[in-house]
CSV table of C-alpha atoms and ligand atoms in Angstrom, one decimal:
chain,number,residue,atom,x,y,z
A,1,UNK,CA,-15.3,34.4,-53.5
A,2,UNK,CA,-14.3,32.4,-50.2
A,3,UNK,CA,-14.4,28.6,-52.2
A,4,UNK,CA,-12.2,29.5,-55.1
A,5,UNK,CA,-10.2,31.8,-52.8
A,6,UNK,CA,-9.3,28.7,-50.9
A,7,UNK,CA,-9.4,26.2,-53.7
A,8,UNK,CA,-6.6,28.3,-55.4
A,9,UNK,CA,-4.1,30.2,-52.5
A,10,UNK,CA,-3.7,26.7,-50.6
A,11,UNK,CA,-1.9,23.2,-51.2
A,12,UNK,CA,-4.5,20.1,-50.5
A,13,UNK,CA,-4.1,17.1,-49.2
A,14,UNK,CA,-5.1,14.7,-52.3
A,15,UNK,CA,-3.4,11.2,-51.6
A,16,UNK,CA,-0.6,9.4,-50.4
A,17,UNK,CA,1.7,7.2,-52.6
A,18,UNK,CA,0.8,4.2,-52.0
A,19,UNK,CA,-2.1,4.6,-54.2
A,20,UNK,CA,-0.6,5.4,-57.4
A,21,UNK,CA,2.4,2.5,-57.5
A,22,UNK,CA,2.5,1.0,-60.3
A,23,UNK,CA,2.3,2.1,-64.3
A,24,UNK,CA,-0.9,4.2,-65.1
A,25,UNK,CA,-2.6,4.1,-62.2
A,26,UNK,CA,-4.9,7.1,-61.9
A,27,UNK,CA,-7.8,8.6,-59.4
A,28,UNK,CA,-10.1,11.0,-59.7
A,29,UNK,CA,-11.8,13.9,-58.2
A,30,UNK,CA,-14.4,16.8,-58.3
A,31,UNK,CA,-14.1,19.5,-57.1
A,32,UNK,CA,-15.7,23.0,-57.8
A,33,UNK,CA,-13.4,23.5,-60.4
A,34,UNK,CA,-14.2,20.1,-62.8
A,35,UNK,CA,-11.7,17.3,-62.0
A,36,UNK,CA,-8.6,16.3,-60.5
A,37,UNK,CA,-6.2,13.1,-61.7
A,38,UNK,CA,-3.2,11.7,-60.1
A,39,UNK,CA,-2.1,9.5,-62.7
A,40,UNK,CA,1.4,7.5,-62.5
A,41,UNK,CA,3.4,8.7,-66.2
A,42,UNK,CA,6.2,6.3,-65.8
A,43,UNK,CA,7.0,6.0,-62.1
A,44,UNK,CA,5.9,10.6,-61.9
A,45,UNK,CA,2.6,11.4,-60.5
A,46,UNK,CA,1.0,14.0,-62.2
A,47,UNK,CA,-2.1,15.7,-61.1
A,48,UNK,CA,-4.4,17.4,-63.8
A,49,UNK,CA,-7.8,18.1,-64.6
A,50,UNK,CA,-8.6,15.1,-66.6
A,51,UNK,CA,-9.0,17.9,-69.8
A,52,UNK,CA,-7.5,16.4,-73.1
A,53,UNK,CA,-5.8,19.8,-74.6
A,54,UNK,CA,-7.1,19.2,-78.1
A,55,UNK,CA,-10.6,19.3,-77.4
A,56,UNK,CA,-11.3,19.2,-74.3
A,57,UNK,CA,-12.6,15.1,-74.2
A,58,UNK,CA,-12.4,13.4,-70.3
A,59,UNK,CA,-10.0,11.0,-69.9
A,60,UNK,CA,-10.3,8.6,-67.6
A,61,UNK,CA,-13.9,8.3,-66.3
A,62,UNK,CA,-13.6,5.9,-63.7
A,63,UNK,CA,-13.0,7.0,-60.0
A,64,UNK,CA,-10.2,4.4,-60.4
A,65,UNK,CA,-8.4,1.9,-61.8
A,66,UNK,CA,-5.5,1.1,-64.2
A,67,UNK,CA,-5.6,2.7,-67.8
A,68,UNK,CA,-2.6,4.7,-69.7
A,69,UNK,CA,-3.9,8.6,-70.5
A,70,UNK,CA,-5.1,7.7,-74.2
A,71,UNK,CA,-7.9,10.1,-75.5
A,72,UNK,CA,-11.2,8.3,-76.9
A,73,UNK,CA,-11.9,10.6,-79.2
A,74,UNK,CA,-8.9,11.7,-81.7
A,75,UNK,CA,-6.2,9.7,-80.6
A,76,UNK,CA,-3.8,11.9,-78.2
A,77,UNK,CA,-1.7,10.8,-75.5
A,78,UNK,CA,-0.2,11.8,-72.6
A,79,UNK,CA,2.8,9.7,-72.0
A,80,UNK,CA,7.1,10.5,-70.3
A,81,UNK,CA,5.3,13.9,-70.0
A,82,UNK,CA,4.6,14.3,-73.6
A,83,UNK,CA,1.5,15.3,-75.2
A,84,UNK,CA,1.5,12.2,-79.1
A,85,UNK,CA,-0.4,13.7,-81.5
A,86,UNK,CA,-1.4,11.8,-84.0
A,87,UNK,CA,-0.6,13.2,-87.7
A,88,UNK,CA,0.7,16.4,-87.0
A,89,UNK,CA,1.3,17.9,-89.5
A,90,UNK,CA,-2.6,18.6,-89.6
A,91,UNK,CA,-2.3,21.2,-87.5
A,92,UNK,CA,0.2,22.8,-89.5
A,93,UNK,CA,-0.9,26.8,-88.6
A,94,UNK,CA,-1.6,25.9,-84.4
A,95,UNK,CA,1.5,26.5,-82.0
A,96,UNK,CA,1.1,22.7,-80.5
A,97,UNK,CA,4.1,23.5,-78.0
A,98,UNK,CA,0.6,24.6,-76.5
A,99,UNK,CA,-0.8,21.8,-76.7
A,100,UNK,CA,0.2,20.5,-73.4
A,101,UNK,CA,-2.2,18.9,-69.3
A,102,UNK,CA,-3.2,21.8,-67.4
A,103,UNK,CA,-1.4,20.2,-64.5
A,104,UNK,CA,-2.0,21.1,-60.7
A,105,UNK,CA,1.6,21.8,-59.1
A,106,UNK,CA,2.7,18.8,-56.9
A,107,UNK,CA,4.2,18.7,-53.8
A,108,UNK,CA,4.9,16.3,-51.0
A,109,UNK,CA,5.2,16.0,-47.2
A,110,UNK,CA,7.0,12.7,-47.5
A,111,UNK,CA,4.5,10.1,-49.2
A,112,UNK,CA,1.5,12.6,-49.2
A,113,UNK,CA,0.6,13.9,-52.1
A,114,UNK,CA,-0.8,17.7,-52.1
A,115,UNK,CA,-2.3,19.7,-54.9
A,116,UNK,CA,-1.9,23.6,-55.7
A,117,UNK,CA,-3.4,26.0,-58.0
A,118,UNK,CA,-1.6,29.0,-57.6
A,119,UNK,CA,-0.9,28.4,-53.5
A,120,UNK,CA,0.4,31.8,-51.6
A,121,UNK,CA,3.3,29.8,-49.6
A,122,UNK,CA,5.2,26.9,-49.4
A,123,UNK,CA,4.0,23.1,-48.6
A,124,UNK,CA,5.7,23.5,-45.4
A,125,UNK,CA,4.5,27.0,-43.8
A,126,UNK,CA,1.4,25.7,-44.8
A,127,UNK,CA,1.7,22.8,-42.4
A,128,UNK,CA,3.4,24.5,-39.6
A,129,UNK,CA,3.7,21.8,-37.0
A,130,UNK,CA,1.4,19.0,-39.0
A,131,UNK,CA,3.9,18.6,-41.2
A,132,UNK,CA,6.5,16.4,-38.1
A,133,UNK,CA,2.8,14.4,-37.7
A,134,UNK,CA,1.9,13.7,-41.2
A,135,UNK,CA,5.3,12.1,-42.6
A,136,UNK,CA,4.8,9.8,-39.5
A,137,UNK,CA,2.1,9.0,-40.6
A,138,UNK,CA,3.4,8.8,-43.9
A,139,UNK,CA,5.9,6.2,-43.4
A,140,UNK,CA,3.3,4.0,-41.6
A,141,UNK,CA,0.8,3.8,-44.5
A,142,UNK,CA,1.1,0.7,-46.8
A,143,UNK,CA,-1.9,1.0,-49.3
A,144,UNK,CA,-5.6,1.3,-49.7
A,145,UNK,CA,-8.2,-1.0,-48.8
A,146,UNK,CA,-11.3,0.7,-49.2
A,147,UNK,CA,-12.3,4.1,-51.8
A,148,UNK,CA,-16.3,5.4,-51.3
A,149,UNK,CA,-16.6,8.5,-53.1
A,150,UNK,CA,-20.4,10.1,-52.9
A,151,UNK,CA,-22.1,13.7,-52.8
A,152,UNK,CA,-22.9,15.2,-50.0
A,153,UNK,CA,-26.1,16.9,-50.3
A,154,UNK,CA,-25.2,20.1,-48.1
A,155,UNK,CA,-22.4,22.7,-48.7
A,156,UNK,CA,-19.2,21.5,-48.0
A,157,UNK,CA,-18.4,23.9,-44.6
A,158,UNK,CA,-21.2,21.7,-43.5
A,159,UNK,CA,-19.4,18.8,-43.8
A,160,UNK,CA,-16.2,19.8,-42.6
A,161,UNK,CA,-17.7,21.8,-39.5
A,162,UNK,CA,-19.5,18.0,-38.5
A,163,UNK,CA,-16.3,16.3,-39.1
A,164,UNK,CA,-14.8,19.1,-36.6
A,165,UNK,CA,-16.5,18.3,-33.3
A,166,UNK,CA,-17.2,15.3,-31.4
A,167,UNK,CA,-20.1,16.8,-29.7
A,168,UNK,CA,-22.7,15.0,-32.0
A,169,UNK,CA,-21.0,11.8,-31.9
A,170,UNK,CA,-23.2,9.5,-29.0
A,171,UNK,CA,-26.6,11.3,-31.1
A,172,UNK,CA,-25.9,10.4,-34.5
A,173,UNK,CA,-23.5,7.9,-34.3
A,174,UNK,CA,-24.0,5.3,-31.4
A,175,UNK,CA,-23.7,1.9,-32.6
A,176,UNK,CA,-20.8,2.6,-34.4
A,177,UNK,CA,-18.4,5.7,-33.9
A,178,UNK,CA,-20.0,6.3,-30.5
A,179,UNK,CA,-19.8,2.3,-28.9
A,180,UNK,CA,-15.4,3.6,-28.2
A,181,UNK,CA,-16.6,6.4,-26.1
A,182,UNK,CA,-13.8,9.0,-26.4
A,183,UNK,CA,-13.0,10.9,-24.3
A,184,UNK,CA,-12.7,14.3,-24.4
A,185,UNK,CA,-9.0,14.9,-25.0
A,186,UNK,CA,-7.1,17.9,-26.1
A,187,UNK,CA,-7.0,20.0,-29.2
A,188,UNK,CA,-4.2,21.1,-30.8
A,189,UNK,CA,-3.9,23.6,-33.1
A,190,UNK,CA,-1.4,24.6,-35.3
A,191,UNK,CA,-2.2,28.2,-37.6
A,192,UNK,CA,-5.1,26.8,-40.0
A,193,UNK,CA,-4.7,23.3,-38.9
A,194,UNK,CA,-5.7,21.1,-36.0
A,195,UNK,CA,-5.6,18.0,-34.1
A,196,UNK,CA,-7.4,16.0,-32.0
A,197,UNK,CA,-6.7,13.3,-29.5
A,198,UNK,CA,-8.9,11.6,-27.6
A,199,UNK,CA,-8.7,8.4,-25.5
A,200,UNK,CA,-11.1,5.7,-25.7
A,201,UNK,CA,-13.5,5.1,-23.1
A,202,UNK,CA,-14.7,1.7,-23.3
A,203,UNK,CA,-11.9,-0.2,-21.8
A,204,UNK,CA,-13.6,-3.3,-23.4
A,205,UNK,CA,-13.4,-2.0,-27.2
A,206,UNK,CA,-9.2,0.3,-25.9
A,207,UNK,CA,-8.1,-3.3,-24.9
A,208,UNK,CA,-9.0,-5.8,-27.8
A,209,UNK,CA,-7.8,-3.1,-30.5
A,210,UNK,CA,-3.8,-2.4,-28.0
A,211,UNK,CA,-3.9,-5.9,-28.3
A,212,UNK,CA,-4.5,-5.9,-32.5
A,213,UNK,CA,-1.0,-4.0,-32.3
A,214,UNK,CA,0.4,-7.8,-32.8
A,215,UNK,CA,-1.1,-7.3,-36.9
A,216,UNK,CA,1.2,-5.0,-37.6
A,217,UNK,CA,4.8,-3.1,-38.0
A,218,UNK,CA,4.6,-0.3,-37.3
A,219,UNK,CA,6.9,3.0,-35.4
A,220,UNK,CA,4.7,6.1,-34.9
A,221,UNK,CA,0.8,5.7,-33.8
A,222,UNK,CA,-1.0,7.6,-31.0
A,223,UNK,CA,-3.0,5.1,-28.3
A,224,UNK,CA,-6.8,6.2,-28.9
A,225,UNK,CA,-8.5,8.1,-31.8
A,226,UNK,CA,-6.6,10.6,-33.8
A,227,UNK,CA,-8.3,13.4,-36.6
A,228,UNK,CA,-6.0,16.2,-38.1
A,229,UNK,CA,-7.8,18.5,-39.9
A,230,UNK,CA,-5.9,19.6,-42.9
A,231,UNK,CA,-6.9,23.2,-44.1
A,232,UNK,CA,-8.7,23.8,-45.8
A,233,UNK,CA,-10.5,20.8,-47.4
A,234,UNK,CA,-9.1,16.9,-45.7
A,235,UNK,CA,-9.0,14.8,-42.5
A,236,UNK,CA,-7.3,12.3,-41.6
A,237,UNK,CA,-8.3,10.1,-39.0
A,238,UNK,CA,-7.0,7.0,-37.2
A,239,UNK,CA,-7.7,4.2,-33.7
A,240,UNK,CA,-4.7,3.3,-32.7
A,241,UNK,CA,-2.7,4.0,-36.3
A,242,UNK,CA,-4.2,1.1,-37.6
A,243,UNK,CA,-5.6,2.1,-40.4
A,244,UNK,CA,-6.0,6.0,-41.2
A,245,UNK,CA,-9.8,7.3,-43.2
A,246,UNK,CA,-8.2,10.3,-45.6
A,247,UNK,CA,-11.4,12.7,-45.9
A,248,UNK,CA,-12.0,15.6,-49.2
A,249,UNK,CA,-14.6,17.5,-48.2
A,250,UNK,CA,-14.5,19.5,-51.7
A,251,UNK,CA,-16.8,22.4,-52.9
A,252,UNK,CA,-19.5,22.2,-55.4
A,253,UNK,CA,-20.3,24.6,-58.2
A,254,UNK,CA,-23.9,24.1,-55.9
A,255,UNK,CA,-23.7,25.4,-53.1
A,256,UNK,CA,-26.2,23.2,-51.3
A,257,UNK,CA,-23.2,19.7,-52.1
A,258,UNK,CA,-19.9,18.6,-51.6
A,259,UNK,CA,-17.4,16.5,-53.1
A,260,UNK,CA,-17.4,13.7,-50.3
A,261,UNK,CA,-14.4,11.2,-50.8
A,262,UNK,CA,-12.6,8.6,-48.5
A,263,UNK,CA,-10.1,6.4,-48.3
A,264,UNK,CA,-9.1,3.8,-46.3
A,265,UNK,CA,-5.3,3.7,-45.7
A,266,UNK,CA,-4.3,1.1,-44.0
A,267,UNK,CA,-0.8,0.2,-41.9
A,268,UNK,CA,2.0,-2.3,-42.8
A,269,UNK,CA,0.8,-5.5,-42.1
A,270,UNK,CA,3.2,-8.6,-40.7
A,271,UNK,CA,2.7,-11.0,-43.4
A,272,UNK,CA,2.4,-14.3,-41.5
A,273,UNK,CA,-0.6,-11.7,-40.2
A,274,UNK,CA,-2.5,-10.8,-43.2
A,275,UNK,CA,-5.7,-12.3,-43.3
A,276,UNK,CA,-6.6,-11.2,-40.2
A,277,UNK,CA,-5.6,-8.1,-40.8
A,278,UNK,CA,-7.8,-8.2,-44.0
A,279,UNK,CA,-10.9,-8.7,-42.2
A,280,UNK,CA,-9.9,-6.1,-39.6
A,281,UNK,CA,-9.5,-3.8,-42.7
A,282,UNK,CA,-13.2,-5.6,-43.8
A,283,UNK,CA,-15.1,-4.6,-40.9
A,284,UNK,CA,-13.3,-1.1,-39.9
A,285,UNK,CA,-13.8,0.0,-44.2
A,286,UNK,CA,-17.5,-1.3,-43.3
A,287,UNK,CA,-18.3,1.0,-40.2
A,288,UNK,CA,-16.2,4.0,-41.5
A,289,UNK,CA,-19.1,4.0,-44.3
A,290,UNK,CA,-21.9,3.7,-42.0
A,291,UNK,CA,-20.5,6.5,-39.9
A,292,UNK,CA,-20.3,8.6,-43.0
A,293,UNK,CA,-23.2,7.2,-43.9
A,294,UNK,CA,-24.5,9.0,-40.6
A,295,UNK,CA,-22.6,12.3,-41.1
A,296,UNK,CA,-24.7,12.3,-44.5
A,297,UNK,CA,-28.4,12.3,-43.2
A,298,UNK,CA,-27.6,14.5,-40.4
A,299,UNK,CA,-25.7,17.4,-42.3
A,300,UNK,CA,-28.7,17.0,-45.0
A,301,UNK,CA,-30.9,18.9,-42.5
A,302,UNK,CA,-29.2,21.6,-42.8
A,303,UNK,CA,-29.1,24.7,-44.6
A,304,UNK,CA,-27.2,26.8,-46.4
A,305,UNK,CA,-28.0,30.4,-44.3
A,306,UNK,CA,-27.8,28.0,-41.2
A,307,UNK,CA,-23.8,28.9,-41.2
A,308,UNK,CA,-24.7,32.3,-41.5
A,309,UNK,CA,-27.8,32.1,-38.5
A,310,UNK,CA,-26.6,29.5,-36.1
A,311,UNK,CA,-23.5,30.5,-34.8
A,312,UNK,CA,-23.7,29.1,-30.3
A,313,UNK,CA,-20.2,26.5,-29.9
A,314,UNK,CA,-19.9,24.4,-27.1
A,315,UNK,CA,-16.0,23.6,-26.1
A,316,UNK,CA,-16.1,20.1,-28.1
A,317,UNK,CA,-17.4,22.3,-30.6
A,318,UNK,CA,-13.4,24.5,-30.3
A,319,UNK,CA,-12.6,23.4,-33.7
A,320,UNK,CA,-15.2,24.6,-35.1
A,321,UNK,CA,-14.6,28.0,-34.0
A,322,UNK,CA,-11.2,27.8,-35.1
A,323,UNK,CA,-12.4,27.1,-38.1
A,324,UNK,CA,-14.6,29.3,-38.8
A,325,UNK,CA,-11.9,32.3,-37.6
A,326,UNK,CA,-9.8,30.7,-40.3
A,327,UNK,CA,-12.6,31.8,-42.9
A,328,UNK,CA,-12.7,34.8,-41.9
A,329,UNK,CA,-9.7,35.6,-41.4
A,330,UNK,CA,-8.5,34.8,-45.8
A,331,UNK,CA,-12.6,36.3,-46.5
A,332,UNK,CA,-11.4,39.5,-44.7
A,333,UNK,CA,-7.8,39.9,-46.3
B,1,FES,S1,-10.2,15.4,-77.6
B,1,FES,FE1,-8.8,14.3,-77.5
B,1,FES,S2,-7.9,13.7,-79.0
B,1,FES,FE2,-9.7,15.1,-80.2
B,2,FE2,FE1,-19.3,11.8,-37.3
């Protein structure tokens, strides 16, 4: 199955180091294979399926927070890379060496975290030239400001294709993203990944955004709107590099659902400007939530079977075509 192939054979952009700075910080996401937990184990970031190796109780129930990996059922706990078992003498006939977490592989692109199951290539190969852009962005992120997680009532490909094209912006986002009046801009294709960069066409808004630069301490930014598609399930988009919206569109076992998570990652702020920057981030987070809700409302009108039957694409849907070609190549392999 395509979804399984994509999940197992590719690396997945899953978070940023600044989201897991303290011991016991965790994040939890869903995908078709169950759950993915990212956890700070005394400075070492691990990723696993959230299941206790004893009898499979889920360690974490919240989407994010700070909590030790202690199982609420019989008290097994994971710490310093080891599973600690109370009363181990009770397990005499068992091989306790096998009682381990089911961990994912972890790779880093600078401070961006990727997980893998059995990836068929190195992370560098998979990212191609997007690697360098991601590295630059990574060093210009200081933390997370918003975390937004819910189910989209549509297939993951419909949600992702929507995120890949600006053709719908005026119709679906007239009072949110549409107010930037983004120009056509340019697409870049790097292997299975792609980048869209577009100038802000609303000169009044563009001027305001430029002026915000005095709040931040950043050495990399694109002057305008930039959206990276990191194959297969992640998007990273930003206006002027002041904050980045990291979105995951993970497949669900239900083909009519998508496990959606978006986070607002924010640039380092000049300390004296903190209060102004916080209210700027608040309003950015609010607008982003509105944009995703608008996207969700339109996506849930599209039945999954339309992916096979409705194939006409405009020139500003070129990234959708590229995405479909990548999937076709993988399905044919
Ligand atoms: S299931 Fe976790 S300790 Fe028993
Ligand atoms: Fe949209």
